[in-house]
mmCIF file of C-alpha atoms in Angstrom:
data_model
loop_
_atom_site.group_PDB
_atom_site.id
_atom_site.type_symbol
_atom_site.label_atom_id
_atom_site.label_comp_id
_atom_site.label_asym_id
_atom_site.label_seq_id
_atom_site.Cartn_x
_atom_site.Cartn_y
_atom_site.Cartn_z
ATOM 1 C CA UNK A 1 120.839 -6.389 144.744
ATOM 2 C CA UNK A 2 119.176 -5.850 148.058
ATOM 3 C CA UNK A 3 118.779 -2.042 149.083
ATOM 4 C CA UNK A 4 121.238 -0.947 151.611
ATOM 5 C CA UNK A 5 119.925 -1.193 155.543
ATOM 6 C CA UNK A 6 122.211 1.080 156.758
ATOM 7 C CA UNK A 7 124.069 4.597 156.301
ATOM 8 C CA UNK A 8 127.594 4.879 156.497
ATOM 9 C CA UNK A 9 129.300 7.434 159.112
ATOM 10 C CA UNK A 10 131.410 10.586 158.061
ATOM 11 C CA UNK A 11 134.625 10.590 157.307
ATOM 12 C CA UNK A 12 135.366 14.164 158.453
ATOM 13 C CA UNK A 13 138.543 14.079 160.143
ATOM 14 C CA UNK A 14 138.151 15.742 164.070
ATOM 15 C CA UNK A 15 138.901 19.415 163.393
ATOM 16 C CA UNK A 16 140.676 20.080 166.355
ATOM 17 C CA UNK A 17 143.641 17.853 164.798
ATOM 18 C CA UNK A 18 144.093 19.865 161.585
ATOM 19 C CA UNK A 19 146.804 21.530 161.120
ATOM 20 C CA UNK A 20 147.155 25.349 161.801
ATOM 21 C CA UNK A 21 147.750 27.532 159.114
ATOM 22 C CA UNK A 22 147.721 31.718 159.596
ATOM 23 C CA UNK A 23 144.755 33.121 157.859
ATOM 24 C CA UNK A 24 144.739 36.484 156.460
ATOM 25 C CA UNK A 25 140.806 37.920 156.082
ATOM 26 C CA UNK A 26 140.517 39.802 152.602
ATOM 27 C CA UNK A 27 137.655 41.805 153.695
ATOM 28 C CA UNK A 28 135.352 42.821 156.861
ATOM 29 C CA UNK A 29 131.836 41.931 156.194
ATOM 30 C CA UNK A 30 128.964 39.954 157.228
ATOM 31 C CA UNK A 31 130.254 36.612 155.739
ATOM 32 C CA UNK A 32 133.870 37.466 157.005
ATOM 33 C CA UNK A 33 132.659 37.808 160.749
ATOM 34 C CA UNK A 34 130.339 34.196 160.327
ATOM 35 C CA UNK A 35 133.688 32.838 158.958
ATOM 36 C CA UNK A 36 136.731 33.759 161.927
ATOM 37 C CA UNK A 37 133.517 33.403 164.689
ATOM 38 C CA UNK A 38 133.121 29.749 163.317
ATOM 39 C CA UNK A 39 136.918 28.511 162.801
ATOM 40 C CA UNK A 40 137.513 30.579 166.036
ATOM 41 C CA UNK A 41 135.375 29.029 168.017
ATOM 42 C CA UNK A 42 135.576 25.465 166.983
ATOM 43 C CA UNK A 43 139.240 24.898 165.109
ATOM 44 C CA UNK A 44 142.837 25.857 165.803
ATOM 45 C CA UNK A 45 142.897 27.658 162.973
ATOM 46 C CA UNK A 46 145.171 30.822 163.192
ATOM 47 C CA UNK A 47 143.374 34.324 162.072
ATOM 48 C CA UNK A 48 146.465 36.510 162.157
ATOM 49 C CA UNK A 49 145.215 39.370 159.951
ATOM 50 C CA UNK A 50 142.834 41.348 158.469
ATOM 51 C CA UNK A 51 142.718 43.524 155.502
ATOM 52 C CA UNK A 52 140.182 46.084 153.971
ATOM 53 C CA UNK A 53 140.371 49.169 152.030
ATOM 54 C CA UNK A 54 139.285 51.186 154.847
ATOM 55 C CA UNK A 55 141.201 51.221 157.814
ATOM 56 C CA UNK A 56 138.170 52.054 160.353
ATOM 57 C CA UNK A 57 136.838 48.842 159.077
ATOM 58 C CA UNK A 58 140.133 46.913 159.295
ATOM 59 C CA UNK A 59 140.714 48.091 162.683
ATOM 60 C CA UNK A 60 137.047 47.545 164.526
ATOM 61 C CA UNK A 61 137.258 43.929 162.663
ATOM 62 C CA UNK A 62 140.852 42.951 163.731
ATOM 63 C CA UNK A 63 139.558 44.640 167.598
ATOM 64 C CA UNK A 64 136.006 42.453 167.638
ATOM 65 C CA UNK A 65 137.607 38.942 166.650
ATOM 66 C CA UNK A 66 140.932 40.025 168.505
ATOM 67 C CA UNK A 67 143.360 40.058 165.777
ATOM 68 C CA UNK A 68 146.772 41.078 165.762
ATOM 69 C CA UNK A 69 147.602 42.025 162.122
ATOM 70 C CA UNK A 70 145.845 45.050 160.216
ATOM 71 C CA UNK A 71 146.237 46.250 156.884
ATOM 72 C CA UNK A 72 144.572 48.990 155.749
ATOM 73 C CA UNK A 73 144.909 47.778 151.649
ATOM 74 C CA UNK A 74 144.541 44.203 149.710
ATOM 75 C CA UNK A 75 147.822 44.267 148.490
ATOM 76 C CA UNK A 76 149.594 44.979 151.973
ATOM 77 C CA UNK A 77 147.671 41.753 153.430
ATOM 78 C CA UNK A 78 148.637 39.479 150.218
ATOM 79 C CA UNK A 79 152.410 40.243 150.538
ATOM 80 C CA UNK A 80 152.653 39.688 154.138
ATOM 81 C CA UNK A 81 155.519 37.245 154.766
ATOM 82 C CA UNK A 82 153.427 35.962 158.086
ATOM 83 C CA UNK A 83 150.604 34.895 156.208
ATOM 84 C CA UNK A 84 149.558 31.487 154.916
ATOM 85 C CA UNK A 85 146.466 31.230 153.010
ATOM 86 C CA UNK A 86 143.725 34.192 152.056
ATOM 87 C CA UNK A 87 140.069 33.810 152.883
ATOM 88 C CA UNK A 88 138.554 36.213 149.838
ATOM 89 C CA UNK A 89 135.627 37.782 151.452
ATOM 90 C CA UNK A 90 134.996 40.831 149.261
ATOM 91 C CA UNK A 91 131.784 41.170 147.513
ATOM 92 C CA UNK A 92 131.365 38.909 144.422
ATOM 93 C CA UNK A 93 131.558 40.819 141.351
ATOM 94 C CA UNK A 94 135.719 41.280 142.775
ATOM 95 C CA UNK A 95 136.212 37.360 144.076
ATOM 96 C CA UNK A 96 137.898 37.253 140.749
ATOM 97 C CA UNK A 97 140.533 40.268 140.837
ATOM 98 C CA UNK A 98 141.422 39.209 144.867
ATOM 99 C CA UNK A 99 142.045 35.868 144.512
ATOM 100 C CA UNK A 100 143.842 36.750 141.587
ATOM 101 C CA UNK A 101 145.878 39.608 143.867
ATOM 102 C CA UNK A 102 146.983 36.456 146.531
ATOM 103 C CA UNK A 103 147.422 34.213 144.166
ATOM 104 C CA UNK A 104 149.965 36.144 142.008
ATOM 105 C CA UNK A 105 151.730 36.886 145.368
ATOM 106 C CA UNK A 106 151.963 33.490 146.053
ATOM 107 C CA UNK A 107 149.384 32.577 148.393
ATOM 108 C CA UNK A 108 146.870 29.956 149.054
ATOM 109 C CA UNK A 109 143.357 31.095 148.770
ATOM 110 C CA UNK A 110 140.237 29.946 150.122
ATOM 111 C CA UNK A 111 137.605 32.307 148.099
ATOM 112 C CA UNK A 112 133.718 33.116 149.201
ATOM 113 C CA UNK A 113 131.433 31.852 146.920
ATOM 114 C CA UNK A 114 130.370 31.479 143.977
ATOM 115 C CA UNK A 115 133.983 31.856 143.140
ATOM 116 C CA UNK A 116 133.673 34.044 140.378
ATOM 117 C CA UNK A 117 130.788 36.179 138.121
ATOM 118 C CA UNK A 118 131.520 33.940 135.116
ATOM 119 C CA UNK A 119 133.052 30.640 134.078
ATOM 120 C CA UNK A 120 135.658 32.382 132.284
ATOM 121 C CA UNK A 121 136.847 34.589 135.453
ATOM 122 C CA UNK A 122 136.992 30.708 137.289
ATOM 123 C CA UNK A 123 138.713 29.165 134.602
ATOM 124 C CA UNK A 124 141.742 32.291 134.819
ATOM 125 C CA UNK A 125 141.732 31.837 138.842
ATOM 126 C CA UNK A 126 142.383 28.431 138.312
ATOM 127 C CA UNK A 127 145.103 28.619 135.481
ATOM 128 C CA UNK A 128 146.754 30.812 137.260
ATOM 129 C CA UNK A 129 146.692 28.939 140.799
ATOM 130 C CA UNK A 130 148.000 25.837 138.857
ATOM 131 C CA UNK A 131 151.591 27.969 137.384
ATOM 132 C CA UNK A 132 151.759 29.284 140.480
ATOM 133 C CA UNK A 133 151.365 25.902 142.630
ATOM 134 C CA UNK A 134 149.365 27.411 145.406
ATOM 135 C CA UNK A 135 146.055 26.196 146.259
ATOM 136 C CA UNK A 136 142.583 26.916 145.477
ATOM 137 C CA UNK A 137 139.097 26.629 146.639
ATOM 138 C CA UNK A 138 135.952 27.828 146.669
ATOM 139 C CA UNK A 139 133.949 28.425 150.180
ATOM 140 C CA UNK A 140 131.137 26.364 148.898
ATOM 141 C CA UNK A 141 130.574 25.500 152.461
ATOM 142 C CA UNK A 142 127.772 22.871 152.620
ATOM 143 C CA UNK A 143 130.375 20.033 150.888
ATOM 144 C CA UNK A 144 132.303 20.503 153.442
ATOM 145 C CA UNK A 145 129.758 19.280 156.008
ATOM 146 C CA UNK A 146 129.645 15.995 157.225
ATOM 147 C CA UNK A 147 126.285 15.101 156.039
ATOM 148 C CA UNK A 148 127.282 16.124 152.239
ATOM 149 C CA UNK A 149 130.130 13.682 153.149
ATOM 150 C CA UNK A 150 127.683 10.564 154.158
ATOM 151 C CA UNK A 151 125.386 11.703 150.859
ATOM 152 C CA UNK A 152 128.507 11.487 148.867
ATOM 153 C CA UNK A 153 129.338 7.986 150.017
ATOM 154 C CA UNK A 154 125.667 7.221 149.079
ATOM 155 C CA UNK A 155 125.735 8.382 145.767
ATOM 156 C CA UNK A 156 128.962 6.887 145.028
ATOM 157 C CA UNK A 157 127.897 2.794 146.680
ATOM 158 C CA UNK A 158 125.155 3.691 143.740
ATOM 159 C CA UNK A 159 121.894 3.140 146.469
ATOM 160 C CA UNK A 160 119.979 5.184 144.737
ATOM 161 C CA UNK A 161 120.964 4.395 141.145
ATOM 162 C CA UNK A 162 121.245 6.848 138.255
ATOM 163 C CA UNK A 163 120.023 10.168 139.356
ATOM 164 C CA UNK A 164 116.676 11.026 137.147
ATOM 165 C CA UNK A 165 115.508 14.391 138.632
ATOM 166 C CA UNK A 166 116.636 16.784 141.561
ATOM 167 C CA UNK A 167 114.139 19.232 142.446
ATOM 168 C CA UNK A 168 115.958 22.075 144.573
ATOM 169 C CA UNK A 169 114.883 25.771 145.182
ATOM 170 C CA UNK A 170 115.987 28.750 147.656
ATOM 171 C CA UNK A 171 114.302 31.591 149.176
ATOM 172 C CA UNK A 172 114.408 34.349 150.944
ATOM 173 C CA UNK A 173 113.591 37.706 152.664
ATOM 174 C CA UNK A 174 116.388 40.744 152.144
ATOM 175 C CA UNK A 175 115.786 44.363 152.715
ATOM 176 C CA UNK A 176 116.063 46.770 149.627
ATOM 177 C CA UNK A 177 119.349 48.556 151.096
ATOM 178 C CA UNK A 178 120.933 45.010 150.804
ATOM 179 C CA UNK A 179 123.523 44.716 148.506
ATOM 180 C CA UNK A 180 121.862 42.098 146.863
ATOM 181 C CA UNK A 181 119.803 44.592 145.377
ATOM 182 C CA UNK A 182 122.899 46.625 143.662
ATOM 183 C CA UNK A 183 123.272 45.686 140.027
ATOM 184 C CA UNK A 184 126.559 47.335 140.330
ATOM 185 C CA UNK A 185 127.183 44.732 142.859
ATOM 186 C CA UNK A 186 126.257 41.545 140.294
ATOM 187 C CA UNK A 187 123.238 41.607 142.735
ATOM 188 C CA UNK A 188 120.349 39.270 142.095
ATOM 189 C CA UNK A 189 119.022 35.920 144.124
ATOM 190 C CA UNK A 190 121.007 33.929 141.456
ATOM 191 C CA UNK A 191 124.758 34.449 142.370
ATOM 192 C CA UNK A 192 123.960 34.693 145.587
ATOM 193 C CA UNK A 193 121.390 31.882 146.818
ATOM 194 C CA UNK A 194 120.716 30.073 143.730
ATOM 195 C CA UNK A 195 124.475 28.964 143.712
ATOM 196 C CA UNK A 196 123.403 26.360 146.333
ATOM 197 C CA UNK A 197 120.938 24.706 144.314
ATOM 198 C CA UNK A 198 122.550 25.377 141.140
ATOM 199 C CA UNK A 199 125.664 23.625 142.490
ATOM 200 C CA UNK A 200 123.538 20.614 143.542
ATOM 201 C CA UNK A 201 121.990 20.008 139.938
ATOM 202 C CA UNK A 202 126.092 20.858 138.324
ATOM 203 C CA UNK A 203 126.826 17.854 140.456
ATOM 204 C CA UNK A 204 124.133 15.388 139.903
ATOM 205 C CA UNK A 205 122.879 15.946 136.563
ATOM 206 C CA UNK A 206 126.183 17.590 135.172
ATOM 207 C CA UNK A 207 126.320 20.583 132.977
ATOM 208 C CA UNK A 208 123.276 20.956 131.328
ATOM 209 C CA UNK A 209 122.270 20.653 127.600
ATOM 210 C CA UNK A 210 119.865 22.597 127.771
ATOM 211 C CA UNK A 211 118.449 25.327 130.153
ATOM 212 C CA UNK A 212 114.651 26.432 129.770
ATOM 213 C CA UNK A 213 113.433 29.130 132.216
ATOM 214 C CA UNK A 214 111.259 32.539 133.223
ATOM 215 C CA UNK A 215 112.727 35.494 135.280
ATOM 216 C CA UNK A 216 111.519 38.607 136.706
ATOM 217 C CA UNK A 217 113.285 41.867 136.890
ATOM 218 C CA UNK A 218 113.251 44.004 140.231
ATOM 219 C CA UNK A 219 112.838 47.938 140.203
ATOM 220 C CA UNK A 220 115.898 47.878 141.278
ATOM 221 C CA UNK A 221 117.452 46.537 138.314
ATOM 222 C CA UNK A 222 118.185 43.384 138.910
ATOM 223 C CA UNK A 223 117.125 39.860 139.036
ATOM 224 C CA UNK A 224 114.712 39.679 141.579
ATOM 225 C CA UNK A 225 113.382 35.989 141.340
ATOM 226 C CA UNK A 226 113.634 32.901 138.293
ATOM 227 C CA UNK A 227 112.507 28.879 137.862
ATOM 228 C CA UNK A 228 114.584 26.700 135.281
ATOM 229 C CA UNK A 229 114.431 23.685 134.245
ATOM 230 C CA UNK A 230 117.400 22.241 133.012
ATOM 231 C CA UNK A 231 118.039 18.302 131.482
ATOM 232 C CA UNK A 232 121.427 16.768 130.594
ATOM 233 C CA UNK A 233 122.056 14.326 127.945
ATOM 234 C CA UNK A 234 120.714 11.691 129.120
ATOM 235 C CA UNK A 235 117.339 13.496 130.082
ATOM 236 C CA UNK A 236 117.631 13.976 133.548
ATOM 237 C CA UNK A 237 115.682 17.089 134.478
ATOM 238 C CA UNK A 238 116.470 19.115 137.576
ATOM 239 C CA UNK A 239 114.462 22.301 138.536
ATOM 240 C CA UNK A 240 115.878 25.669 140.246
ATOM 241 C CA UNK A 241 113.291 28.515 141.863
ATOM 242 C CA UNK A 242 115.003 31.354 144.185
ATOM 243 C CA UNK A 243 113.810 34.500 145.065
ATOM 244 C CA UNK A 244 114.589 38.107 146.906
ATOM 245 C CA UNK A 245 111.023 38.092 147.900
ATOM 246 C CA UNK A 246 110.812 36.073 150.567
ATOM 247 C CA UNK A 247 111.716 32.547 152.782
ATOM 248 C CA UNK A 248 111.175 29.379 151.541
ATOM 249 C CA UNK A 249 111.589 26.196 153.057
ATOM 250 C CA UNK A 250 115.069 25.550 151.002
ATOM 251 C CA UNK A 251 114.257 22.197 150.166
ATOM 252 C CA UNK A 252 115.723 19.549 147.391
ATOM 253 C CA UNK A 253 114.949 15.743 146.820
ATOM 254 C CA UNK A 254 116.756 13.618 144.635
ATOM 255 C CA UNK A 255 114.789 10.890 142.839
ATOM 256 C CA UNK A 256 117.240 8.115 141.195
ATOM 257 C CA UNK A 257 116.583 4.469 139.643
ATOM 258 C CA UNK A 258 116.573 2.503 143.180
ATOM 259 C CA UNK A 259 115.783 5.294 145.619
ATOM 260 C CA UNK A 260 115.459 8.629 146.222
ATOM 261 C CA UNK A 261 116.996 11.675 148.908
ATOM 262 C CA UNK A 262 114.501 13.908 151.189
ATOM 263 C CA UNK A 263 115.733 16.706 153.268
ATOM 264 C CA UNK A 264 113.853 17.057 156.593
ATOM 265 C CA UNK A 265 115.125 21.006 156.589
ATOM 266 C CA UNK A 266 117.376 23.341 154.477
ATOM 267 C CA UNK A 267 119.624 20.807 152.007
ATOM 268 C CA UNK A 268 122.652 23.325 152.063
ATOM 269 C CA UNK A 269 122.626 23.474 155.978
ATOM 270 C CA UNK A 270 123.354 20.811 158.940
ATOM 271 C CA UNK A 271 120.608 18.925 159.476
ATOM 272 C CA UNK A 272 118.754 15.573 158.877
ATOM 273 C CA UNK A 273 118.028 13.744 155.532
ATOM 274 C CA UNK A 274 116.786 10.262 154.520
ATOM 275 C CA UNK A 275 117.129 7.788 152.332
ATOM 276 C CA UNK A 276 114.101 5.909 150.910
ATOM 277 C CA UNK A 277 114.287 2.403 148.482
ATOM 278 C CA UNK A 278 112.468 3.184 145.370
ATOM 279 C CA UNK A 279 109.003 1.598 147.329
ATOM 280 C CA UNK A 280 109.547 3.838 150.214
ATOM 281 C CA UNK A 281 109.761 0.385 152.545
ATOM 282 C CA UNK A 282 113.112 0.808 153.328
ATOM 283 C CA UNK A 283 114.247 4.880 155.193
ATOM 284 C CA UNK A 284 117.412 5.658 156.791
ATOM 285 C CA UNK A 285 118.103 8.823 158.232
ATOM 286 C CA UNK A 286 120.979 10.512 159.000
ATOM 287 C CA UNK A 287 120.259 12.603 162.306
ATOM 288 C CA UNK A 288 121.932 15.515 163.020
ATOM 289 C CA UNK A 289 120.220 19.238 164.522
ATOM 290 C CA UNK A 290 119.271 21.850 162.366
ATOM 291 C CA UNK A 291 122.443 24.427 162.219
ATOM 292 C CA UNK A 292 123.704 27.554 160.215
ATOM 293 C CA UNK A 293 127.133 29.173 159.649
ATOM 294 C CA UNK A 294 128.212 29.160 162.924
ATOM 295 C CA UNK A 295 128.328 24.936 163.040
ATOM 296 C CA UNK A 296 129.652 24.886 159.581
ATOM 297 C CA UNK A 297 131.808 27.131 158.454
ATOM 298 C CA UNK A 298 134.808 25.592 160.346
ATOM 299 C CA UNK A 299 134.450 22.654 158.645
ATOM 300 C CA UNK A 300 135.886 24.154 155.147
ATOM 301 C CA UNK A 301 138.815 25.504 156.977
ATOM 302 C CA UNK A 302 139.752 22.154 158.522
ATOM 303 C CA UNK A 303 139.696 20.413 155.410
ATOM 304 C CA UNK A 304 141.529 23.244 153.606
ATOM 305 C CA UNK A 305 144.235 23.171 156.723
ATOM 306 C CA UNK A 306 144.723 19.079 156.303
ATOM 307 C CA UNK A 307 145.099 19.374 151.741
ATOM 308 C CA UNK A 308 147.418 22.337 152.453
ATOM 309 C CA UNK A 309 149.545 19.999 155.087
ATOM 310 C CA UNK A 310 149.623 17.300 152.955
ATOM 311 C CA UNK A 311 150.373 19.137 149.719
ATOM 312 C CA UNK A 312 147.363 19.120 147.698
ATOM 313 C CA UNK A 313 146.455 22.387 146.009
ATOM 314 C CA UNK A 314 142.700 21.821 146.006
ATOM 315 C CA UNK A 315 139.863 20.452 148.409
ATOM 316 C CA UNK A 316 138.487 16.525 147.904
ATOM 317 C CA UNK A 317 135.397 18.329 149.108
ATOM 318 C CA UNK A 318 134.890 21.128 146.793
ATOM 319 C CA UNK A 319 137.142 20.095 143.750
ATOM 320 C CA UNK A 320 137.949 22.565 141.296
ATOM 321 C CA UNK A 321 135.982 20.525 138.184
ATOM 322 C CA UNK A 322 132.678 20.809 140.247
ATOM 323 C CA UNK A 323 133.244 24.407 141.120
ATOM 324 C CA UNK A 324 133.814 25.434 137.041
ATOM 325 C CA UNK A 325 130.770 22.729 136.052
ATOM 326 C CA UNK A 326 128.696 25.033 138.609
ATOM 327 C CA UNK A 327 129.736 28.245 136.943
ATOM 328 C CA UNK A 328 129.304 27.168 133.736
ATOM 329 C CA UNK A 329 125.301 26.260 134.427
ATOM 330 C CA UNK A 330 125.286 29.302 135.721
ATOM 331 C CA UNK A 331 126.055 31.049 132.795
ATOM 332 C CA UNK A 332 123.850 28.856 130.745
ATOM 333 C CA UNK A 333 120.715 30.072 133.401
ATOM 334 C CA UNK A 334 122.088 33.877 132.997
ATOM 335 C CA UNK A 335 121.860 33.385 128.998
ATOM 336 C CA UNK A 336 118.415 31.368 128.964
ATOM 337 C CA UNK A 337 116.918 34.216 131.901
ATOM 338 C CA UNK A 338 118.438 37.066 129.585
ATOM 339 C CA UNK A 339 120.406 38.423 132.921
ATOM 340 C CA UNK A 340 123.506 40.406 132.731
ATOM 341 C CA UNK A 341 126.133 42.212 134.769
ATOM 342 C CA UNK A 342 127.442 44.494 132.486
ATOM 343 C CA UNK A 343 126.742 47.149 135.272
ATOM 344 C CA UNK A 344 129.032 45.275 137.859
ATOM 345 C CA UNK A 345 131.928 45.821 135.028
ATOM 346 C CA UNK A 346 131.583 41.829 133.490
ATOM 347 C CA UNK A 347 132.273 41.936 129.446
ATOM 348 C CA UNK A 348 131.086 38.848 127.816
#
């Protein structure tokens, strides 16, 4: 079978055309204010509330994205009858206990990621969303993106064959009053950045059987940078690096039986990638600029808009299986890198 001579296009539907749905913002920083600039700006999503445990913060928020609904506690902005769906926001070692809050109320919930601290605290999100029949995702954003879309499709025509290694790593720079640095926080490069890379390997190389790695611990007390290397059944390897200590160029490839995947910039952003025939002879690239949050973010709110509308309760995108298959190799990195967030309040 000849190698395939072209790429195929997107399927994202236009997000203009989804369907609106009222948003209520469980939380009021940094990733919150990437999130309603991005839908705002390019969707007609509605962001009808915010809520926070302070009300200065709920207030300046709801005034700098011009929002009409406040709430000054969690639980007010869960059981608001005007509300549609939750974007969980809060910092990660309490994704699990918020989602958990709008879902018991009987919301939909879109929740930051990784969705939880543990595969355990996942696997009770989604039991729960299933009783309740709402819906539930997590804000993995880059498979939302049209290029993870077109890489999909490749995968799945099988262009590149069976996937033998993925090579993926994440880096970068944060100041020592970020909360990344706060154990109390579940801080730590892994739950943070290496849940992009780690969710690339979950995907194309499965859970792992086994996870071998090196970490090194921060003054501050947490994780402050690891490599794994971690091989499924079949021996597939795939390698993870990330690190507090500085940028890195974010890169992955993906080397399968027929051909391999290059990224020409960050894989987890917008941006360019190729696909090369095992001999290299054959490249197409998908072209697209460079981007960041604010030309991607909408896309995980469109596609959560048009599953809501048509009565699915998760995302094609993101499916719930992938999401628990990433937490699950995360655990399996926390347990082989000896890292634990017993001061963030997590009992294992």
């Amino acid at each position: 079978m000849s190698f395939a001579q072209t790429l195929p296009a997107p399927r994202i539907r236009p997000v203009m055309e989804a369907p609106p749905l009222r948003w209520g913002i469980l939380g009021s920083g940094w990733i919150a204010d990437k999130f309603v600039e991005s839908v705002k700006a390019h969707t007609r999503q509605d962001i009808a509330a915010v809520g926070s445990r302070s009300r200065a913060s709920a207030y300046a928020f709801a005034a700098r994205w011009d929002i009409s609904g406040v709430y000054d506690s969690y639980e007010a902005l869960v059981t608001a009858d005007d509300i549609d769906i939750i974007y969980v926001a809060s910092p990660h070692n309490m994704h699990c206990d918020h989602a958990l809050l709008a879902i018991e109320a009987g919301k939909h919930v879109l929740v930051e990621k990784p969705m939880a601290l543990n595969l355990a605290q996942a696997q009770s999100m989604v039991t729960t969303a299933r009783r309740k029949g709402v819906f539930l995702a997590e804000a993995l954003w880059t498979y939302f993106l049209p290029k993870f879309d077109v890489l999909q499709q490749v995968l799945d025509s099988g262009s590149i064959g069976e996937v033998r290694s993925v090579y993926t790593e994440y880096g970068e720079y944060l100041p020592r009053d970020h909360r990344i640095f706060d154990a109390s926080l579940a801080g730590g490069p892994l739950l943070d950045l290496g849940t992009y890379p780690v969710s690339l390997l979950a995907k194309l190389l499965g859970v792992p059987d086994k996870v071998v790695g090196l970490g090194e611990t921060d003054p501050a007390g947490v994780n402050g940078q690891l490599s794994v290397v971690l091989a499924n059944a079949s021996g597939a390897l795939g390698t993870m690096s990330t690190t507090l200590y500085g940028f890195t160029s974010t890169n992955a490839a993906i080397v399968g039986t027929k051909g391999s995947i290059r990224f020409d910039s960050e894989f987890h952003l917008p941006g360019p990638f190729e696909v090369w025939s095992l001999d290299g002879l054959v490249r197409l690239r998908y072209e697209e600029p460079r981007g960041a949050h604010f030309e991607g973010l909408f896309y995980e709110a469109a596609d959560v808009a048009w599953a809501i509308s048509e009565g699915r309760l998760e995302s094609i995108c993101r499916p719930l299986e992938e999401t628990l298959a990433t937490m699950e190799t995360l655990d399996s990195i926390r347990t082989a890198i000896n890292i634990s967030f017993a001061k963030a309040g997590l009992v294992e």
